[in-house]
PDB file of C-alpha atoms in Angstrom:
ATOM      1  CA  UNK A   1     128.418  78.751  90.389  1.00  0.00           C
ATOM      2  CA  UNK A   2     126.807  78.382  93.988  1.00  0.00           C
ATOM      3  CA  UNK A   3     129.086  81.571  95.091  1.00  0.00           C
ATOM      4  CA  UNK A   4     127.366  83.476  92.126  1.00  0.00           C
ATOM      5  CA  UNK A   5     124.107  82.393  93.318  1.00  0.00           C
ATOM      6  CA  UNK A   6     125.048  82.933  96.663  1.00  0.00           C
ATOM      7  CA  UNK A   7     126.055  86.815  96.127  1.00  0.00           C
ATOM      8  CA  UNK A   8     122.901  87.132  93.970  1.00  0.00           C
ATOM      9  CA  UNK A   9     120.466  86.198  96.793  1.00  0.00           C
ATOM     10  CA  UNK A  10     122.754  88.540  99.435  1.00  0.00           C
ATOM     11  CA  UNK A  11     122.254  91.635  96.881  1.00  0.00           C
ATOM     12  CA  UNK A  12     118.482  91.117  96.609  1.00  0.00           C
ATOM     13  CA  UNK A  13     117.959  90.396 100.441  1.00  0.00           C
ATOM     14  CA  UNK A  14     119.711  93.369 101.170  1.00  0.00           C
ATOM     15  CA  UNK A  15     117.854  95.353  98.471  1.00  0.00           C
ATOM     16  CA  UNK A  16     114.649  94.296  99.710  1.00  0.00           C
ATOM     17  CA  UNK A  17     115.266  95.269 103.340  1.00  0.00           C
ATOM     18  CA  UNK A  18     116.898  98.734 101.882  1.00  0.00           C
ATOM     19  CA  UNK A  19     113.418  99.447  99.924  1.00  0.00           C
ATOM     20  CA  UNK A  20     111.803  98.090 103.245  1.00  0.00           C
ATOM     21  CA  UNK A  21     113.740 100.684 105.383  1.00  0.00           C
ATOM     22  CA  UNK A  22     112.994 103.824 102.885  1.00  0.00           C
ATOM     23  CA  UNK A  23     109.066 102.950 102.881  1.00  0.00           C
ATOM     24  CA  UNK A  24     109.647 103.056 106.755  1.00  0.00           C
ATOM     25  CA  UNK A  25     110.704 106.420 106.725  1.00  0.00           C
ATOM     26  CA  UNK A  26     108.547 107.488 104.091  1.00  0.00           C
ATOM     27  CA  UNK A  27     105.463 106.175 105.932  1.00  0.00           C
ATOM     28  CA  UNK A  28     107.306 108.371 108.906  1.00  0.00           C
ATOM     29  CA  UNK A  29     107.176 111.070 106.754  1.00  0.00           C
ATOM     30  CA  UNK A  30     103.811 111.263 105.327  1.00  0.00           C
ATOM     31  CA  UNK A  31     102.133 110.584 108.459  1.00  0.00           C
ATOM     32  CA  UNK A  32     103.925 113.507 110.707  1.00  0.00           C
ATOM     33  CA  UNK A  33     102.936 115.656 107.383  1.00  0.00           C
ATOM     34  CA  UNK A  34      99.474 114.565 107.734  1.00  0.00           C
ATOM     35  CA  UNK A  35      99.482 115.252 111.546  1.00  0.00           C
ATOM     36  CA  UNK A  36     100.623 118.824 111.026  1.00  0.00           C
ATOM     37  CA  UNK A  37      97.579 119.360 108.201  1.00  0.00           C
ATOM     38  CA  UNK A  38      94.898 117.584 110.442  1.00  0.00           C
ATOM     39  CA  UNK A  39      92.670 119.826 112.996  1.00  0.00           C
ATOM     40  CA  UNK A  40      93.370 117.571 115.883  1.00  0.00           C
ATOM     41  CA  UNK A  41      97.090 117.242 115.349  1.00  0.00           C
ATOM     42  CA  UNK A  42      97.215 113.378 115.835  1.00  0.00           C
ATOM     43  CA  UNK A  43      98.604 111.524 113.243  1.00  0.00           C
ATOM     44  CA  UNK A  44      95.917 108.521 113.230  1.00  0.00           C
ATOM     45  CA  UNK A  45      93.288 111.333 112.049  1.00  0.00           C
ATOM     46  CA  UNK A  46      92.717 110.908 108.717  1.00  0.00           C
ATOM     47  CA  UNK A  47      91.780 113.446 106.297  1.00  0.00           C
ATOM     48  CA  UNK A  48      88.851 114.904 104.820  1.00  0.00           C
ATOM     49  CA  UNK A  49      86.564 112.808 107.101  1.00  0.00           C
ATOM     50  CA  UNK A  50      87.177 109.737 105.224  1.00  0.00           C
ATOM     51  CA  UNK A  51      86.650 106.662 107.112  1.00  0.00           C
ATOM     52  CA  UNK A  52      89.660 104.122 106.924  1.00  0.00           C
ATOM     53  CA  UNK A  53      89.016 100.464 106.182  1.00  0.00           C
ATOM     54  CA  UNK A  54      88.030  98.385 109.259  1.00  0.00           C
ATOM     55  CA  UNK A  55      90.897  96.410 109.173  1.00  0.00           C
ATOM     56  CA  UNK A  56      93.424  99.644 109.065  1.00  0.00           C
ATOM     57  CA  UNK A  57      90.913 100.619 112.841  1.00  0.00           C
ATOM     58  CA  UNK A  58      91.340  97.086 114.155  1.00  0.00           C
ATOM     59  CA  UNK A  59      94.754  97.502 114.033  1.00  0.00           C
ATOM     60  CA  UNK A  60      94.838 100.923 116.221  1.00  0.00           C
ATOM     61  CA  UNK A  61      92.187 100.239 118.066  1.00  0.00           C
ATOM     62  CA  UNK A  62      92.761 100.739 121.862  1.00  0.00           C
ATOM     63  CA  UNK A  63      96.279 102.052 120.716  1.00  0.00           C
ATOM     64  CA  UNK A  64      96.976  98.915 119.148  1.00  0.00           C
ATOM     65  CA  UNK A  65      95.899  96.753 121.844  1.00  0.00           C
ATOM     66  CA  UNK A  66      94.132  94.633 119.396  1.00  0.00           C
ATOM     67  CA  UNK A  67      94.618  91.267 118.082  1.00  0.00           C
ATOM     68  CA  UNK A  68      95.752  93.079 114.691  1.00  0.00           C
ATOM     69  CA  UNK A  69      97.063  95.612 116.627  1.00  0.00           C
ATOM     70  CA  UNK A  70      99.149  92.655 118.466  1.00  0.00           C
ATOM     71  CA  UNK A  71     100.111  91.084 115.333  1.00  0.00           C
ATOM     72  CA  UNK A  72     101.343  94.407 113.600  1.00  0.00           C
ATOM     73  CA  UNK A  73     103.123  95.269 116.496  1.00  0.00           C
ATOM     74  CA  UNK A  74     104.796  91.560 116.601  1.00  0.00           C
ATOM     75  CA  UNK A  75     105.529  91.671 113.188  1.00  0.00           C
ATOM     76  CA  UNK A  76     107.052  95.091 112.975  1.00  0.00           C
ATOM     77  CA  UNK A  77     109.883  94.206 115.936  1.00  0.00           C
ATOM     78  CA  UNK A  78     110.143  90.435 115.796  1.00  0.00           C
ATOM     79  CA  UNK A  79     110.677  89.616 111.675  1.00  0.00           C
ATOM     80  CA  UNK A  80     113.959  91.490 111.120  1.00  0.00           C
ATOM     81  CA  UNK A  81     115.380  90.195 114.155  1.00  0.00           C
ATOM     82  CA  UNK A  82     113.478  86.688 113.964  1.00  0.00           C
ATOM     83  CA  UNK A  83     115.491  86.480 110.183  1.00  0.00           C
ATOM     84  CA  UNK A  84     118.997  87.599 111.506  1.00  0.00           C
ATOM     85  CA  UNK A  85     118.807  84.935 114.314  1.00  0.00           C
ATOM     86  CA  UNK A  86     117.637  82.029 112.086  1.00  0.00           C
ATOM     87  CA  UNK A  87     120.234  82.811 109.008  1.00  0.00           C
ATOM     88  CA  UNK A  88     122.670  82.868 111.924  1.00  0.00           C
ATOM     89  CA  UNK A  89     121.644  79.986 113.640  1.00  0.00           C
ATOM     90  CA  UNK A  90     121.495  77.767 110.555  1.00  0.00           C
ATOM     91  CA  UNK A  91     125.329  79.102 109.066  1.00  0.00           C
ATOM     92  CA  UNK A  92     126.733  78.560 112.925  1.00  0.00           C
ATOM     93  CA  UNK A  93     128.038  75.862 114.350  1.00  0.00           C
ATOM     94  CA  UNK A  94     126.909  76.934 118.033  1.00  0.00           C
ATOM     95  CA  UNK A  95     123.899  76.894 119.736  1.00  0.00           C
ATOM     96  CA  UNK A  96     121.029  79.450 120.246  1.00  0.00           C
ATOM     97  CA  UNK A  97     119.296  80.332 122.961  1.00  0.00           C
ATOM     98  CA  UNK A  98     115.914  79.729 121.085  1.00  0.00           C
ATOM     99  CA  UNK A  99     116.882  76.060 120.560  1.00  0.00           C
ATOM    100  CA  UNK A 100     117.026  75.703 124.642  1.00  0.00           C
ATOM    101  CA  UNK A 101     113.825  78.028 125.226  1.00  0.00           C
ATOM    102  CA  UNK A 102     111.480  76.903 122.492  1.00  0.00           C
ATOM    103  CA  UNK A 103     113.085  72.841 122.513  1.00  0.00           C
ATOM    104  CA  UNK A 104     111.819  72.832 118.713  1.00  0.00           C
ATOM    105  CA  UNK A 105     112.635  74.011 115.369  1.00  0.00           C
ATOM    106  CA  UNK A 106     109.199  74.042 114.133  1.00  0.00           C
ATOM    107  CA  UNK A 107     108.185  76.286 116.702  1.00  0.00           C
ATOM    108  CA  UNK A 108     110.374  78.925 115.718  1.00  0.00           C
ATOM    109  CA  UNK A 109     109.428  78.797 112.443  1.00  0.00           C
ATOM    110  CA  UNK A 110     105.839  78.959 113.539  1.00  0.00           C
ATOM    111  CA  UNK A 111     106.884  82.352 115.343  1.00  0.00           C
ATOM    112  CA  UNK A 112     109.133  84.023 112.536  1.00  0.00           C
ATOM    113  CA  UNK A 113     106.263  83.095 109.974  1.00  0.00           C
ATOM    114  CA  UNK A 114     103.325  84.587 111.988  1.00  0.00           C
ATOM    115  CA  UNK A 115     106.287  87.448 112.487  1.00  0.00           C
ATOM    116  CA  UNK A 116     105.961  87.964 108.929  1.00  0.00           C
ATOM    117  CA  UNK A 117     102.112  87.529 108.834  1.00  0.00           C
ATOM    118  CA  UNK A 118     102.166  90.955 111.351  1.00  0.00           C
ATOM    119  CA  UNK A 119     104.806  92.789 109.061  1.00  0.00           C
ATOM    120  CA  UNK A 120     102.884  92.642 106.213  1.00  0.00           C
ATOM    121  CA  UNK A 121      99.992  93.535 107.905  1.00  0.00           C
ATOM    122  CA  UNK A 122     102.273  96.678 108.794  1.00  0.00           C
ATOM    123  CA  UNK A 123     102.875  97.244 105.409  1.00  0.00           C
ATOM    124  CA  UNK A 124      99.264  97.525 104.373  1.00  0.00           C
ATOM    125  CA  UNK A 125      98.781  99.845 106.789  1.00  0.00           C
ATOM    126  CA  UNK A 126     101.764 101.843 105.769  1.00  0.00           C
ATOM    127  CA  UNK A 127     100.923 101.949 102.133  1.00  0.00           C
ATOM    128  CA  UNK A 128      97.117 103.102 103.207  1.00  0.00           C
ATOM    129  CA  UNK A 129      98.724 105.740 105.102  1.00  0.00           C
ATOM    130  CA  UNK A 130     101.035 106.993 102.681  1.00  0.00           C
ATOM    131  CA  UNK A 131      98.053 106.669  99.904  1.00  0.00           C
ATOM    132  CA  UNK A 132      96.092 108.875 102.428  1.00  0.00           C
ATOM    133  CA  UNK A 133      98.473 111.766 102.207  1.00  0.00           C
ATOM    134  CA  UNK A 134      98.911 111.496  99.016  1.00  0.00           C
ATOM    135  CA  UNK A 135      95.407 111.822  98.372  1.00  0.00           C
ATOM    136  CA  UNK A 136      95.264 114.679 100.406  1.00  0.00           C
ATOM    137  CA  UNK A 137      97.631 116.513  98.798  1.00  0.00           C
ATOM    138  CA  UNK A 138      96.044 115.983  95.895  1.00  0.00           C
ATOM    139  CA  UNK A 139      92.471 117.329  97.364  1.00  0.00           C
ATOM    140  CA  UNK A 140      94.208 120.269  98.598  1.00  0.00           C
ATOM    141  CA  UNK A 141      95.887 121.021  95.462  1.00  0.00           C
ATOM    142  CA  UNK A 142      92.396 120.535  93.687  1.00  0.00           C
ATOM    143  CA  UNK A 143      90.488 123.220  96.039  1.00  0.00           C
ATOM    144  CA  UNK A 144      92.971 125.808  95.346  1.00  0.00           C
ATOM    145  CA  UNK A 145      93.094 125.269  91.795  1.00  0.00           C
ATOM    146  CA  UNK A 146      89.291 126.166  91.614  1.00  0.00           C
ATOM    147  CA  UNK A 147      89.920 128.937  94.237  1.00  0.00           C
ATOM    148  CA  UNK A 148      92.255 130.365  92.059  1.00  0.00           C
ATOM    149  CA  UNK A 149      89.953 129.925  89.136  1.00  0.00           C
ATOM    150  CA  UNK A 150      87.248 131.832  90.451  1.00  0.00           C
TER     151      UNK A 150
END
């Protein structure tokens, strides 16, 4: 029964990092797209003048040199690799190198968590990004349907 369970949890981690994966390159996607439509050619310039949400600008501020920006940036690199080392740690029998550096389970915890805080602040930003260009699309589809109407 636990080997069922087990398998069950594997298949729906590895789903839900699959689904993570594909949003990453969709996000890719949709903002090179949007780079090559905007006037500047930078893919932080966002469409139609719109102003994005000041959370979305606190996190690329300064080239995200921000405390969001910081976070996001942590979150992005440190939570897949923060997960592999603690599933590995706790279904080994040997020792880490974080168990010597940080002297305290706890605090790694504290870091992979706040690593998690920063990736889903990442995938806010991703979904607003990918909700831009879609909304573009649909803008630009609208103008020439009234062009075309004239």
């Amino acid at each position: 029964e636990s080997v069922k369970h087990d398998d069950k949890r594997l298949i729906l981690k590895v789903c839900c990092w699959t689904a993570l994966i594909c949003f990453e390159w969709i996000t890719m996607v949709c903002s090179q797209c949007n780079q090559a439509n905007s006037e500047s050619g930078h893919w932080k310039d966002f469409q139609r003048g719109r102003k994005a949400p000041f959370w979305i600008e606190a996190v690329f501020k300064n080239n995200f040199r921000s405390l969001l920006g910081t976070i996001a940036i942590f979150g992005l690199f440190v939570a897949p690799f923060g997960s592999y080392v603690w599933a590995a740690d706790r279904s080994s029998k040997t020792t880490w190198p974080w168990r010597v550096l940080l002297d305290s389970e706890y605090a790694a915890l504290l870091l992979i968590r706040s690593a998690y805080f920063g990736r889903l602040l990442c995938v806010g930003v991703e979904c607003w990004l990918c909700l831009e260009y879609i909304s573009g699309l649909i803008h630009h589809d609208e103008l020439q349907n009234k062009q075309k109407r004239r």
